[in-house]
JSON list of C-alpha atoms in Angstrom, two decimals:
[
{"chain": "V", "resi": 1, "resn": "MET", "atom": "CA", "xyz": [0.98, -10.65, -19.19]},
{"chain": "V", "resi": 2, "resn": "THR", "atom": "CA", "xyz": [2.76, -11.48, -15.92]},
{"chain": "V", "resi": 3, "resn": "ALA", "atom": "CA", "xyz": [6.18, -13.10, -16.04]},
{"chain": "V", "resi": 4, "resn": "PRO", "atom": "CA", "xyz": [9.25, -13.59, -13.84]},
{"chain": "V", "resi": 5, "resn": "PRO", "atom": "CA", "xyz": [12.06, -11.06, -14.26]},
{"chain": "V", "resi": 6, "resn": "PRO", "atom": "CA", "xyz": [15.64, -12.21, -14.88]},
{"chain": "V", "resi": 7, "resn": "ALA", "atom": "CA", "xyz": [17.97, -12.90, -11.96]},
{"chain": "V", "resi": 8, "resn": "GLY", "atom": "CA", "xyz": [19.20, -9.76, -10.22]},
{"chain": "V", "resi": 9, "resn": "ALA", "atom": "CA", "xyz": [16.29, -7.69, -11.51]},
{"chain": "V", "resi": 10, "resn": "PRO", "atom": "CA", "xyz": [14.07, -5.48, -9.31]},
{"chain": "V", "resi": 11, "resn": "LEU", "atom": "CA", "xyz": [11.37, -7.22, -7.29]},
{"chain": "V", "resi": 12, "resn": "LEU", "atom": "CA", "xyz": [8.76, -5.60, -9.51]},
{"chain": "V", "resi": 13, "resn": "ALA", "atom": "CA", "xyz": [8.89, -4.05, -12.97]},
{"chain": "V", "resi": 14, "resn": "LEU", "atom": "CA", "xyz": [6.31, -2.71, -15.39]},
{"chain": "V", "resi": 15, "resn": "ARG", "atom": "CA", "xyz": [7.64, -2.61, -18.94]},
{"chain": "V", "resi": 16, "resn": "GLY", "atom": "CA", "xyz": [5.81, -0.69, -21.64]},
{"chain": "V", "resi": 17, "resn": "VAL", "atom": "CA", "xyz": [2.49, -1.28, -19.93]},
{"chain": "V", "resi": 18, "resn": "GLY", "atom": "CA", "xyz": [-0.68, -0.06, -21.57]},
{"chain": "V", "resi": 19, "resn": "MET", "atom": "CA", "xyz": [-4.18, -0.34, -20.16]},
{"chain": "V", "resi": 20, "resn": "CYS", "atom": "CA", "xyz": [-7.27, 0.41, -22.20]},
{"chain": "V", "resi": 21, "resn": "PHE", "atom": "CA", "xyz": [-10.72, -0.20, -20.74]},
{"chain": "V", "resi": 22, "resn": "PRO", "atom": "CA", "xyz": [-13.66, -1.56, -22.77]},
{"chain": "V", "resi": 23, "resn": "ASN", "atom": "CA", "xyz": [-15.22, 1.93, -22.98]},
{"chain": "V", "resi": 24, "resn": "GLY", "atom": "CA", "xyz": [-12.12, 3.14, -24.82]},
{"chain": "V", "resi": 25, "resn": "THR", "atom": "CA", "xyz": [-10.51, 4.98, -21.91]},
{"chain": "V", "resi": 26, "resn": "ARG", "atom": "CA", "xyz": [-6.75, 4.56, -21.98]},
{"chain": "V", "resi": 27, "resn": "ALA", "atom": "CA", "xyz": [-5.55, 4.66, -18.37]},
{"chain": "V", "resi": 28, "resn": "LEU", "atom": "CA", "xyz": [-1.88, 3.85, -19.04]},
{"chain": "V", "resi": 29, "resn": "ASP", "atom": "CA", "xyz": [0.33, 4.08, -22.10]},
{"chain": "V", "resi": 30, "resn": "ARG", "atom": "CA", "xyz": [3.94, 2.85, -22.38]},
{"chain": "V", "resi": 31, "resn": "PHE", "atom": "CA", "xyz": [4.16, 2.91, -18.59]},
{"chain": "V", "resi": 32, "resn": "ASP", "atom": "CA", "xyz": [7.56, 1.94, -17.14]},
{"chain": "V", "resi": 33, "resn": "LEU", "atom": "CA", "xyz": [8.33, 1.51, -13.44]},
{"chain": "V", "resi": 34, "resn": "GLU", "atom": "CA", "xyz": [10.78, -0.50, -11.34]},
{"chain": "V", "resi": 35, "resn": "VAL", "atom": "CA", "xyz": [10.54, -1.25, -7.62]},
{"chain": "V", "resi": 36, "resn": "ALA", "atom": "CA", "xyz": [13.56, -2.55, -5.74]},
{"chain": "V", "resi": 37, "resn": "ARG", "atom": "CA", "xyz": [13.27, -5.19, -3.05]},
{"chain": "V", "resi": 38, "resn": "GLY", "atom": "CA", "xyz": [12.77, -3.49, 0.33]},
{"chain": "V", "resi": 39, "resn": "GLU", "atom": "CA", "xyz": [11.80, -0.15, -1.19]},
{"chain": "V", "resi": 40, "resn": "PHE", "atom": "CA", "xyz": [8.92, 2.00, 0.05]},
{"chain": "V", "resi": 41, "resn": "LEU", "atom": "CA", "xyz": [7.56, 3.63, -3.10]},
{"chain": "V", "resi": 42, "resn": "SER", "atom": "CA", "xyz": [4.69, 6.08, -3.15]},
{"chain": "V", "resi": 43, "resn": "LEU", "atom": "CA", "xyz": [2.68, 6.79, -6.30]},
{"chain": "V", "resi": 44, "resn": "LEU", "atom": "CA", "xyz": [1.58, 10.43, -6.22]},
{"chain": "V", "resi": 45, "resn": "GLY", "atom": "CA", "xyz": [-0.57, 12.08, -8.84]},
{"chain": "V", "resi": 46, "resn": "PRO", "atom": "CA", "xyz": [-3.82, 13.82, -9.73]},
{"chain": "V", "resi": 47, "resn": "SER", "atom": "CA", "xyz": [-7.11, 11.94, -9.83]},
{"chain": "V", "resi": 48, "resn": "GLY", "atom": "CA", "xyz": [-7.50, 9.81, -12.94]},
{"chain": "V", "resi": 49, "resn": "CYS", "atom": "CA", "xyz": [-3.78, 9.44, -13.67]},
{"chain": "V", "resi": 50, "resn": "GLY", "atom": "CA", "xyz": [-3.83, 5.65, -13.29]},
{"chain": "V", "resi": 51, "resn": "LYS", "atom": "CA", "xyz": [-2.39, 5.13, -9.79]},
{"chain": "V", "resi": 52, "resn": "SER", "atom": "CA", "xyz": [-5.03, 2.63, -8.72]},
{"chain": "V", "resi": 53, "resn": "THR", "atom": "CA", "xyz": [-4.85, 0.92, -12.11]},
{"chain": "V", "resi": 54, "resn": "VAL", "atom": "CA", "xyz": [-1.14, 0.33, -11.59]},
{"chain": "V", "resi": 55, "resn": "LEU", "atom": "CA", "xyz": [-1.86, -1.26, -8.21]},
{"chain": "V", "resi": 56, "resn": "ARG", "atom": "CA", "xyz": [-4.55, -3.52, -9.66]},
{"chain": "V", "resi": 57, "resn": "LEU", "atom": "CA", "xyz": [-2.19, -4.70, -12.39]},
{"chain": "V", "resi": 58, "resn": "VAL", "atom": "CA", "xyz": [0.60, -5.40, -9.92]},
{"chain": "V", "resi": 59, "resn": "ALA", "atom": "CA", "xyz": [-1.83, -7.28, -7.65]},
{"chain": "V", "resi": 60, "resn": "GLY", "atom": "CA", "xyz": [-2.97, -9.43, -10.56]},
{"chain": "V", "resi": 61, "resn": "LEU", "atom": "CA", "xyz": [-6.54, -8.15, -10.31]},
{"chain": "V", "resi": 62, "resn": "ALA", "atom": "CA", "xyz": [-6.38, -7.03, -13.93]},
{"chain": "V", "resi": 63, "resn": "ALA", "atom": "CA", "xyz": [-4.20, -7.75, -16.96]},
{"chain": "V", "resi": 64, "resn": "PRO", "atom": "CA", "xyz": [-2.53, -5.06, -19.09]},
{"chain": "V", "resi": 65, "resn": "THR", "atom": "CA", "xyz": [-3.59, -4.69, -22.68]},
{"chain": "V", "resi": 66, "resn": "GLU", "atom": "CA", "xyz": [0.04, -4.09, -23.69]},
{"chain": "V", "resi": 67, "resn": "GLY", "atom": "CA", "xyz": [3.42, -4.68, -22.11]},
{"chain": "V", "resi": 68, "resn": "ALA", "atom": "CA", "xyz": [4.34, -6.82, -19.12]},
{"chain": "V", "resi": 69, "resn": "VAL", "atom": "CA", "xyz": [4.20, -6.82, -15.33]},
{"chain": "V", "resi": 70, "resn": "LEU", "atom": "CA", "xyz": [7.30, -8.67, -14.10]},
{"chain": "V", "resi": 71, "resn": "ARG", "atom": "CA", "xyz": [7.94, -10.13, -10.66]},
{"chain": "V", "resi": 72, "resn": "PRO", "atom": "CA", "xyz": [9.45, -13.38, -9.38]},
{"chain": "V", "resi": 73, "resn": "SER", "atom": "CA", "xyz": [7.05, -16.30, -9.29]},
{"chain": "V", "resi": 74, "resn": "GLY", "atom": "CA", "xyz": [5.78, -17.14, -5.84]},
{"chain": "V", "resi": 75, "resn": "VAL", "atom": "CA", "xyz": [6.10, -13.64, -4.39]},
{"chain": "V", "resi": 76, "resn": "ARG", "atom": "CA", "xyz": [3.35, -13.22, -1.80]},
{"chain": "V", "resi": 77, "resn": "VAL", "atom": "CA", "xyz": [1.31, -10.05, -2.33]},
{"chain": "V", "resi": 78, "resn": "GLY", "atom": "CA", "xyz": [-0.93, -8.30, 0.21]},
{"chain": "V", "resi": 79, "resn": "VAL", "atom": "CA", "xyz": [-3.43, -5.61, -0.81]},
{"chain": "V", "resi": 80, "resn": "VAL", "atom": "CA", "xyz": [-5.10, -2.92, 1.32]},
{"chain": "V", "resi": 81, "resn": "PHE", "atom": "CA", "xyz": [-7.83, -0.86, -0.32]},
{"chain": "V", "resi": 82, "resn": "GLN", "atom": "CA", "xyz": [-9.09, 2.63, 0.49]},
{"chain": "V", "resi": 83, "resn": "GLU", "atom": "CA", "xyz": [-12.11, 1.15, 2.23]},
{"chain": "V", "resi": 84, "resn": "PRO", "atom": "CA", "xyz": [-11.50, -1.60, 4.80]},
{"chain": "V", "resi": 85, "resn": "THR", "atom": "CA", "xyz": [-13.97, -3.94, 2.97]},
{"chain": "V", "resi": 86, "resn": "LEU", "atom": "CA", "xyz": [-14.58, -5.98, 6.10]},
{"chain": "V", "resi": 87, "resn": "MET", "atom": "CA", "xyz": [-17.35, -8.53, 6.50]},
{"chain": "V", "resi": 88, "resn": "PRO", "atom": "CA", "xyz": [-19.82, -6.76, 8.84]},
{"chain": "V", "resi": 89, "resn": "TRP", "atom": "CA", "xyz": [-21.15, -10.05, 10.25]},
{"chain": "V", "resi": 90, "resn": "ALA", "atom": "CA", "xyz": [-17.67, -11.30, 11.24]},
{"chain": "V", "resi": 91, "resn": "SER", "atom": "CA", "xyz": [-15.43, -10.40, 14.16]},
{"chain": "V", "resi": 92, "resn": "ALA", "atom": "CA", "xyz": [-12.04, -8.75, 13.71]},
{"chain": "V", "resi": 93, "resn": "PHE", "atom": "CA", "xyz": [-10.48, -12.19, 14.29]},
{"chain": "V", "resi": 94, "resn": "ASP", "atom": "CA", "xyz": [-12.58, -13.82, 11.58]},
{"chain": "V", "resi": 95, "resn": "ASN", "atom": "CA", "xyz": [-11.98, -10.96, 9.14]},
{"chain": "V", "resi": 96, "resn": "VAL", "atom": "CA", "xyz": [-8.23, -11.32, 9.56]},
{"chain": "V", "resi": 97, "resn": "ARG", "atom": "CA", "xyz": [-8.48, -15.13, 9.36]},
{"chain": "V", "resi": 98, "resn": "LEU", "atom": "CA", "xyz": [-10.35, -15.02, 6.03]},
{"chain": "V", "resi": 99, "resn": "PRO", "atom": "CA", "xyz": [-7.34, -15.48, 3.66]},
{"chain": "V", "resi": 100, "resn": "LEU", "atom": "CA", "xyz": [-6.12, -18.43, 5.72]},
{"chain": "V", "resi": 101, "resn": "ARG", "atom": "CA", "xyz": [-9.60, -19.96, 5.81]},
{"chain": "V", "resi": 102, "resn": "LEU", "atom": "CA", "xyz": [-9.84, -19.64, 2.03]},
{"chain": "V", "resi": 103, "resn": "ALA", "atom": "CA", "xyz": [-6.51, -21.45, 1.84]},
{"chain": "V", "resi": 104, "resn": "GLY", "atom": "CA", "xyz": [-8.11, -24.38, 3.68]},
{"chain": "V", "resi": 105, "resn": "ARG", "atom": "CA", "xyz": [-6.57, -23.85, 7.11]},
{"chain": "V", "resi": 106, "resn": "GLY", "atom": "CA", "xyz": [-8.69, -24.43, 10.20]},
{"chain": "V", "resi": 107, "resn": "GLU", "atom": "CA", "xyz": [-9.32, -21.94, 12.99]},
{"chain": "V", "resi": 108, "resn": "ALA", "atom": "CA", "xyz": [-7.36, -23.84, 15.64]},
{"chain": "V", "resi": 109, "resn": "GLU", "atom": "CA", "xyz": [-4.38, -24.15, 13.32]},
{"chain": "V", "resi": 110, "resn": "VAL", "atom": "CA", "xyz": [-4.14, -20.40, 12.64]},
{"chain": "V", "resi": 111, "resn": "ARG", "atom": "CA", "xyz": [-5.28, -18.93, 15.96]},
{"chain": "V", "resi": 112, "resn": "GLU", "atom": "CA", "xyz": [-1.78, -17.96, 17.10]},
{"chain": "V", "resi": 113, "resn": "GLU", "atom": "CA", "xyz": [-0.91, -16.41, 13.73]},
{"chain": "V", "resi": 114, "resn": "VAL", "atom": "CA", "xyz": [-4.08, -14.33, 13.64]},
{"chain": "V", "resi": 115, "resn": "MET", "atom": "CA", "xyz": [-3.73, -13.16, 17.23]},
{"chain": "V", "resi": 116, "resn": "ALA", "atom": "CA", "xyz": [-0.08, -12.27, 16.66]},
{"chain": "V", "resi": 117, "resn": "VAL", "atom": "CA", "xyz": [-0.88, -10.03, 13.72]},
{"chain": "V", "resi": 118, "resn": "LEU", "atom": "CA", "xyz": [-3.81, -8.44, 15.56]},
{"chain": "V", "resi": 119, "resn": "ALA", "atom": "CA", "xyz": [-1.44, -7.71, 18.44]},
{"chain": "V", "resi": 120, "resn": "ARG", "atom": "CA", "xyz": [1.03, -6.20, 15.98]},
{"chain": "V", "resi": 121, "resn": "VAL", "atom": "CA", "xyz": [-1.56, -3.63, 14.86]},
{"chain": "V", "resi": 122, "resn": "GLY", "atom": "CA", "xyz": [-2.70, -2.99, 18.44]},
{"chain": "V", "resi": 123, "resn": "LEU", "atom": "CA", "xyz": [-6.02, -4.83, 18.30]},
{"chain": "V", "resi": 124, "resn": "ALA", "atom": "CA", "xyz": [-5.45, -8.01, 20.32]},
{"chain": "V", "resi": 125, "resn": "ASP", "atom": "CA", "xyz": [-8.07, -6.84, 22.84]},
{"chain": "V", "resi": 126, "resn": "PHE", "atom": "CA", "xyz": [-10.61, -6.31, 20.04]},
{"chain": "V", "resi": 127, "resn": "ALA", "atom": "CA", "xyz": [-10.33, -9.71, 18.36]},
{"chain": "V", "resi": 128, "resn": "ARG", "atom": "CA", "xyz": [-14.00, -10.52, 19.05]},
{"chain": "V", "resi": 129, "resn": "SER", "atom": "CA", "xyz": [-15.32, -7.05, 18.20]},
{"chain": "V", "resi": 130, "resn": "TYR", "atom": "CA", "xyz": [-17.39, -6.49, 15.06]},
{"chain": "V", "resi": 131, "resn": "PRO", "atom": "CA", "xyz": [-16.62, -3.75, 12.51]},
{"chain": "V", "resi": 132, "resn": "ARG", "atom": "CA", "xyz": [-19.59, -1.65, 13.70]},
{"chain": "V", "resi": 133, "resn": "GLU", "atom": "CA", "xyz": [-17.99, -1.58, 17.15]},
{"chain": "V", "resi": 134, "resn": "LEU", "atom": "CA", "xyz": [-14.65, -0.24, 15.86]},
{"chain": "V", "resi": 135, "resn": "SER", "atom": "CA", "xyz": [-13.54, 3.25, 14.86]},
{"chain": "V", "resi": 136, "resn": "GLY", "atom": "CA", "xyz": [-12.51, 4.04, 11.30]},
{"chain": "V", "resi": 137, "resn": "GLY", "atom": "CA", "xyz": [-8.85, 3.79, 12.21]},
{"chain": "V", "resi": 138, "resn": "MET", "atom": "CA", "xyz": [-9.37, 0.46, 13.96]},
{"chain": "V", "resi": 139, "resn": "ARG", "atom": "CA", "xyz": [-11.24, -0.95, 10.97]},
{"chain": "V", "resi": 140, "resn": "MET", "atom": "CA", "xyz": [-8.32, 0.04, 8.76]},
{"chain": "V", "resi": 141, "resn": "ARG", "atom": "CA", "xyz": [-5.94, -1.70, 11.17]},
{"chain": "V", "resi": 142, "resn": "VAL", "atom": "CA", "xyz": [-8.02, -4.86, 10.77]},
{"chain": "V", "resi": 143, "resn": "SER", "atom": "CA", "xyz": [-7.71, -4.53, 7.00]},
{"chain": "V", "resi": 144, "resn": "ILE", "atom": "CA", "xyz": [-3.94, -4.14, 7.26]},
{"chain": "V", "resi": 145, "resn": "ALA", "atom": "CA", "xyz": [-3.76, -7.14, 9.61]},
{"chain": "V", "resi": 146, "resn": "ARG", "atom": "CA", "xyz": [-5.71, -9.21, 7.08]},
{"chain": "V", "resi": 147, "resn": "ALA", "atom": "CA", "xyz": [-3.13, -8.32, 4.43]},
{"chain": "V", "resi": 148, "resn": "LEU", "atom": "CA", "xyz": [-0.23, -9.11, 6.75]},
{"chain": "V", "resi": 149, "resn": "VAL", "atom": "CA", "xyz": [-1.49, -12.47, 7.98]},
{"chain": "V", "resi": 150, "resn": "THR", "atom": "CA", "xyz": [-0.40, -14.10, 4.72]},
{"chain": "V", "resi": 151, "resn": "ARG", "atom": "CA", "xyz": [3.15, -12.82, 5.36]},
{"chain": "V", "resi": 152, "resn": "PRO", "atom": "CA", "xyz": [3.44, -10.88, 2.10]},
{"chain": "V", "resi": 153, "resn": "GLU", "atom": "CA", "xyz": [6.74, -9.80, 0.62]},
{"chain": "V", "resi": 154, "resn": "LEU", "atom": "CA", "xyz": [5.04, -7.08, -1.43]},
{"chain": "V", "resi": 155, "resn": "LEU", "atom": "CA", "xyz": [2.39, -4.89, 0.21]},
{"chain": "V", "resi": 156, "resn": "LEU", "atom": "CA", "xyz": [0.14, -2.71, -1.97]},
{"chain": "V", "resi": 157, "resn": "LEU", "atom": "CA", "xyz": [-1.93, 0.06, -0.37]},
{"chain": "V", "resi": 158, "resn": "ASP", "atom": "CA", "xyz": [-4.44, 2.20, -2.27]},
{"chain": "V", "resi": 159, "resn": "GLU", "atom": "CA", "xyz": [-5.02, 5.43, -0.30]},
{"chain": "V", "resi": 160, "resn": "PRO", "atom": "CA", "xyz": [-5.76, 3.47, 2.87]},
{"chain": "V", "resi": 161, "resn": "PHE", "atom": "CA", "xyz": [-5.81, 6.45, 5.24]},
{"chain": "V", "resi": 162, "resn": "ALA", "atom": "CA", "xyz": [-7.49, 9.06, 3.04]},
{"chain": "V", "resi": 163, "resn": "ALA", "atom": "CA", "xyz": [-10.79, 9.08, 4.96]},
{"chain": "V", "resi": 164, "resn": "LEU", "atom": "CA", "xyz": [-9.22, 9.33, 8.43]},
{"chain": "V", "resi": 165, "resn": "ASP", "atom": "CA", "xyz": [-8.58, 12.38, 10.59]},
{"chain": "V", "resi": 166, "resn": "GLU", "atom": "CA", "xyz": [-5.05, 13.80, 10.64]},
{"chain": "V", "resi": 167, "resn": "ILE", "atom": "CA", "xyz": [-4.13, 12.46, 14.08]},
{"chain": "V", "resi": 168, "resn": "THR", "atom": "CA", "xyz": [-5.23, 8.91, 13.25]},
{"chain": "V", "resi": 169, "resn": "ARG", "atom": "CA", "xyz": [-3.65, 9.14, 9.81]},
{"chain": "V", "resi": 170, "resn": "GLY", "atom": "CA", "xyz": [-0.31, 10.24, 11.26]},
{"chain": "V", "resi": 171, "resn": "ARG", "atom": "CA", "xyz": [-0.37, 7.43, 13.82]},
{"chain": "V", "resi": 172, "resn": "LEU", "atom": "CA", "xyz": [-1.11, 4.82, 11.14]},
{"chain": "V", "resi": 173, "resn": "ASP", "atom": "CA", "xyz": [1.64, 6.25, 8.92]},
{"chain": "V", "resi": 174, "resn": "ASP", "atom": "CA", "xyz": [4.12, 5.62, 11.73]},
{"chain": "V", "resi": 175, "resn": "ASP", "atom": "CA", "xyz": [2.71, 2.14, 12.35]},
{"chain": "V", "resi": 176, "resn": "LEU", "atom": "CA", "xyz": [3.06, 1.33, 8.65]},
{"chain": "V", "resi": 177, "resn": "LEU", "atom": "CA", "xyz": [6.70, 2.45, 8.68]},
{"chain": "V", "resi": 178, "resn": "ASP", "atom": "CA", "xyz": [7.35, 0.17, 11.66]},
{"chain": "V", "resi": 179, "resn": "LEU", "atom": "CA", "xyz": [5.73, -2.77, 9.85]},
{"chain": "V", "resi": 180, "resn": "TRP", "atom": "CA", "xyz": [7.78, -2.07, 6.73]},
{"chain": "V", "resi": 181, "resn": "ARG", "atom": "CA", "xyz": [11.06, -2.04, 8.64]},
{"chain": "V", "resi": 182, "resn": "GLU", "atom": "CA", "xyz": [10.36, -4.96, 10.96]},
{"chain": "V", "resi": 183, "resn": "ASN", "atom": "CA", "xyz": [8.99, -7.30, 8.30]},
{"chain": "V", "resi": 184, "resn": "GLY", "atom": "CA", "xyz": [11.37, -6.44, 5.47]},
{"chain": "V", "resi": 185, "resn": "LEU", "atom": "CA", "xyz": [8.45, -5.55, 3.21]},
{"chain": "V", "resi": 186, "resn": "THR", "atom": "CA", "xyz": [8.48, -3.95, -0.20]},
{"chain": "V", "resi": 187, "resn": "VAL", "atom": "CA", "xyz": [5.67, -1.37, -0.25]},
{"chain": "V", "resi": 188, "resn": "VAL", "atom": "CA", "xyz": [3.85, 0.43, -3.06]},
{"chain": "V", "resi": 189, "resn": "PHE", "atom": "CA", "xyz": [1.59, 3.11, -1.58]},
{"chain": "V", "resi": 190, "resn": "VAL", "atom": "CA", "xyz": [-0.92, 5.25, -3.49]},
{"chain": "V", "resi": 191, "resn": "THR", "atom": "CA", "xyz": [-1.71, 8.68, -2.05]},
{"chain": "V", "resi": 192, "resn": "HIS", "atom": "CA", "xyz": [-2.88, 12.16, -3.04]},
{"chain": "V", "resi": 193, "resn": "SER", "atom": "CA", "xyz": [-0.91, 13.74, -0.18]},
{"chain": "V", "resi": 194, "resn": "VAL", "atom": "CA", "xyz": [2.50, 15.23, -0.94]},
{"chain": "V", "resi": 195, "resn": "TYR", "atom": "CA", "xyz": [3.33, 15.36, 2.76]},
{"chain": "V", "resi": 196, "resn": "GLU", "atom": "CA", "xyz": [2.37, 11.74, 3.38]},
{"chain": "V", "resi": 197, "resn": "ALA", "atom": "CA", "xyz": [4.25, 10.53, 0.31]},
{"chain": "V", "resi": 198, "resn": "VAL", "atom": "CA", "xyz": [7.49, 12.26, 1.31]},
{"chain": "V", "resi": 199, "resn": "TYR", "atom": "CA", "xyz": [7.16, 11.26, 4.97]},
{"chain": "V", "resi": 200, "resn": "LEU", "atom": "CA", "xyz": [6.71, 7.56, 4.24]},
{"chain": "V", "resi": 201, "resn": "SER", "atom": "CA", "xyz": [8.78, 6.86, 1.17]},
{"chain": "V", "resi": 202, "resn": "THR", "atom": "CA", "xyz": [12.27, 6.06, 0.10]},
{"chain": "V", "resi": 203, "resn": "ARG", "atom": "CA", "xyz": [11.13, 7.19, -3.36]},
{"chain": "V", "resi": 204, "resn": "VAL", "atom": "CA", "xyz": [8.14, 9.12, -4.70]},
{"chain": "V", "resi": 205, "resn": "ALA", "atom": "CA", "xyz": [6.98, 8.54, -8.28]},
{"chain": "V", "resi": 206, "resn": "VAL", "atom": "CA", "xyz": [4.86, 11.44, -9.57]},
{"chain": "V", "resi": 207, "resn": "LEU", "atom": "CA", "xyz": [2.39, 10.36, -12.22]},
{"chain": "V", "resi": 208, "resn": "ALA", "atom": "CA", "xyz": [0.87, 12.46, -14.98]},
{"chain": "V", "resi": 209, "resn": "GLY", "atom": "CA", "xyz": [-2.04, 11.47, -17.17]},
{"chain": "V", "resi": 210, "resn": "ARG", "atom": "CA", "xyz": [-4.26, 10.57, -18.80]},
{"chain": "V", "resi": 211, "resn": "PRO", "atom": "CA", "xyz": [-2.93, 8.20, -20.01]},
{"chain": "V", "resi": 212, "resn": "GLY", "atom": "CA", "xyz": [-0.76, 7.65, -16.95]},
{"chain": "V", "resi": 213, "resn": "ARG", "atom": "CA", "xyz": [3.02, 7.85, -17.03]},
{"chain": "V", "resi": 214, "resn": "VAL", "atom": "CA", "xyz": [5.83, 8.57, -14.57]},
{"chain": "V", "resi": 215, "resn": "ALA", "atom": "CA", "xyz": [6.59, 12.28, -14.90]},
{"chain": "V", "resi": 216, "resn": "ASP", "atom": "CA", "xyz": [9.18, 12.54, -12.12]},
{"chain": "V", "resi": 217, "resn": "ALA", "atom": "CA", "xyz": [10.82, 10.44, -9.42]},
{"chain": "V", "resi": 218, "resn": "ILE", "atom": "CA", "xyz": [12.17, 11.82, -6.14]},
{"chain": "V", "resi": 219, "resn": "ASP", "atom": "CA", "xyz": [14.55, 9.90, -3.89]},
{"chain": "V", "resi": 220, "resn": "VAL", "atom": "CA", "xyz": [13.93, 10.63, -0.19]},
{"chain": "V", "resi": 221, "resn": "ASP", "atom": "CA", "xyz": [17.28, 9.82, 1.39]},
{"chain": "V", "resi": 222, "resn": "ALA", "atom": "CA", "xyz": [16.43, 9.97, 5.10]},
{"chain": "V", "resi": 223, "resn": "ALA", "atom": "CA", "xyz": [17.30, 7.21, 7.55]},
{"chain": "V", "resi": 224, "resn": "GLU", "atom": "CA", "xyz": [14.96, 8.33, 10.35]},
{"chain": "V", "resi": 225, "resn": "ARG", "atom": "CA", "xyz": [11.35, 9.47, 10.29]},
{"chain": "V", "resi": 226, "resn": "GLY", "atom": "CA", "xyz": [9.12, 10.91, 13.02]},
{"chain": "V", "resi": 227, "resn": "ASP", "atom": "CA", "xyz": [8.58, 14.43, 14.35]},
{"chain": "V", "resi": 228, "resn": "ALA", "atom": "CA", "xyz": [12.24, 15.34, 13.91]},
{"chain": "V", "resi": 229, "resn": "PHE", "atom": "CA", "xyz": [12.05, 14.47, 10.22]},
{"chain": "V", "resi": 230, "resn": "ARG", "atom": "CA", "xyz": [8.96, 16.63, 9.73]},
{"chain": "V", "resi": 231, "resn": "ALA", "atom": "CA", "xyz": [10.97, 19.58, 11.13]},
{"chain": "V", "resi": 232, "resn": "ASP", "atom": "CA", "xyz": [13.99, 18.81, 8.95]},
{"chain": "V", "resi": 233, "resn": "PRO", "atom": "CA", "xyz": [14.62, 21.41, 6.19]},
{"chain": "V", "resi": 234, "resn": "ARG", "atom": "CA", "xyz": [15.23, 18.50, 3.81]},
{"chain": "V", "resi": 235, "resn": "TYR", "atom": "CA", "xyz": [11.66, 17.30, 4.39]},
{"chain": "V", "resi": 236, "resn": "ALA", "atom": "CA", "xyz": [10.35, 20.74, 3.42]},
{"chain": "V", "resi": 237, "resn": "ALA", "atom": "CA", "xyz": [12.57, 20.79, 0.35]},
{"chain": "V", "resi": 238, "resn": "TRP", "atom": "CA", "xyz": [11.41, 17.34, -0.79]},
{"chain": "V", "resi": 239, "resn": "CYS", "atom": "CA", "xyz": [7.78, 18.38, -0.26]},
{"chain": "V", "resi": 240, "resn": "LEU", "atom": "CA", "xyz": [8.29, 21.53, -2.31]},
{"chain": "V", "resi": 241, "resn": "ARG", "atom": "CA", "xyz": [9.86, 19.53, -5.13]},
{"chain": "V", "resi": 242, "resn": "ALA", "atom": "CA", "xyz": [7.07, 16.95, -5.06]},
{"chain": "V", "resi": 243, "resn": "SER", "atom": "CA", "xyz": [4.44, 19.72, -5.00]},
{"chain": "V", "resi": 244, "resn": "ALA", "atom": "CA", "xyz": [6.01, 21.37, -8.04]},
{"chain": "V", "resi": 245, "resn": "ALA", "atom": "CA", "xyz": [6.17, 18.04, -9.88]},
{"chain": "V", "resi": 246, "resn": "LEU", "atom": "CA", "xyz": [2.53, 17.30, -8.99]},
{"chain": "V", "resi": 247, "resn": "LYS", "atom": "CA", "xyz": [1.43, 20.74, -10.21]},
{"chain": "V", "resi": 248, "resn": "ALA", "atom": "CA", "xyz": [3.27, 20.22, -13.49]},
{"chain": "V", "resi": 249, "resn": "ALA", "atom": "CA", "xyz": [1.77, 16.74, -13.84]},
{"chain": "V", "resi": 250, "resn": "ALA", "atom": "CA", "xyz": [-1.75, 18.04, -13.25]},
{"chain": "V", "resi": 251, "resn": "ALA", "atom": "CA", "xyz": [-1.23, 20.74, -15.86]}
]
């Protein structure tokens, strides 16, 4: 079930959530998690521990078999998947415009909004380009722009940069941090990378499974990110702790 939390509660909470698929696989069992407004939370864990299932439940793409997913009614949610899932026959502009078109808004009405968000991800000059004409990183930027054009308060990302090279991945990590700060977003980010999780997050939740559960949570108390943060001994220490927690979770 999905229901509004009481006043003063976290933006998002999963209470005693269980998820059992029709084939009998239990992905989550008594899963508890809270996400504060404005937090950047990464879900880190081995394959099959239920990270993507958590995101699907939060997004409302599936319903838990037990427990509750709680968030205020009317909270706008944006979702970015591992693959850009763009329409190959549509331009970058039309791909980003899709959620607004489905909401019944005409092209002329939303042109400025779409162009503004394309500019924000560095693709204003590629508005009329088709996905086949864009690099992998650019296609992912289009996917992020499509999620942002609805002005979400909660942004969910499921390993969006996993297939990209390290240079592009690092650049998009920094862009995502800028978007998070500038738009006051709450972010839940799924990744397999310890280094990415620590670099991006205010908190890292390490999941163990199956069935999935939160095995450890690590607060990353760093005001600034960037190259200086990567060289900070605290970054190395947080990565070592997250690595140890991930190893224990996998075992």
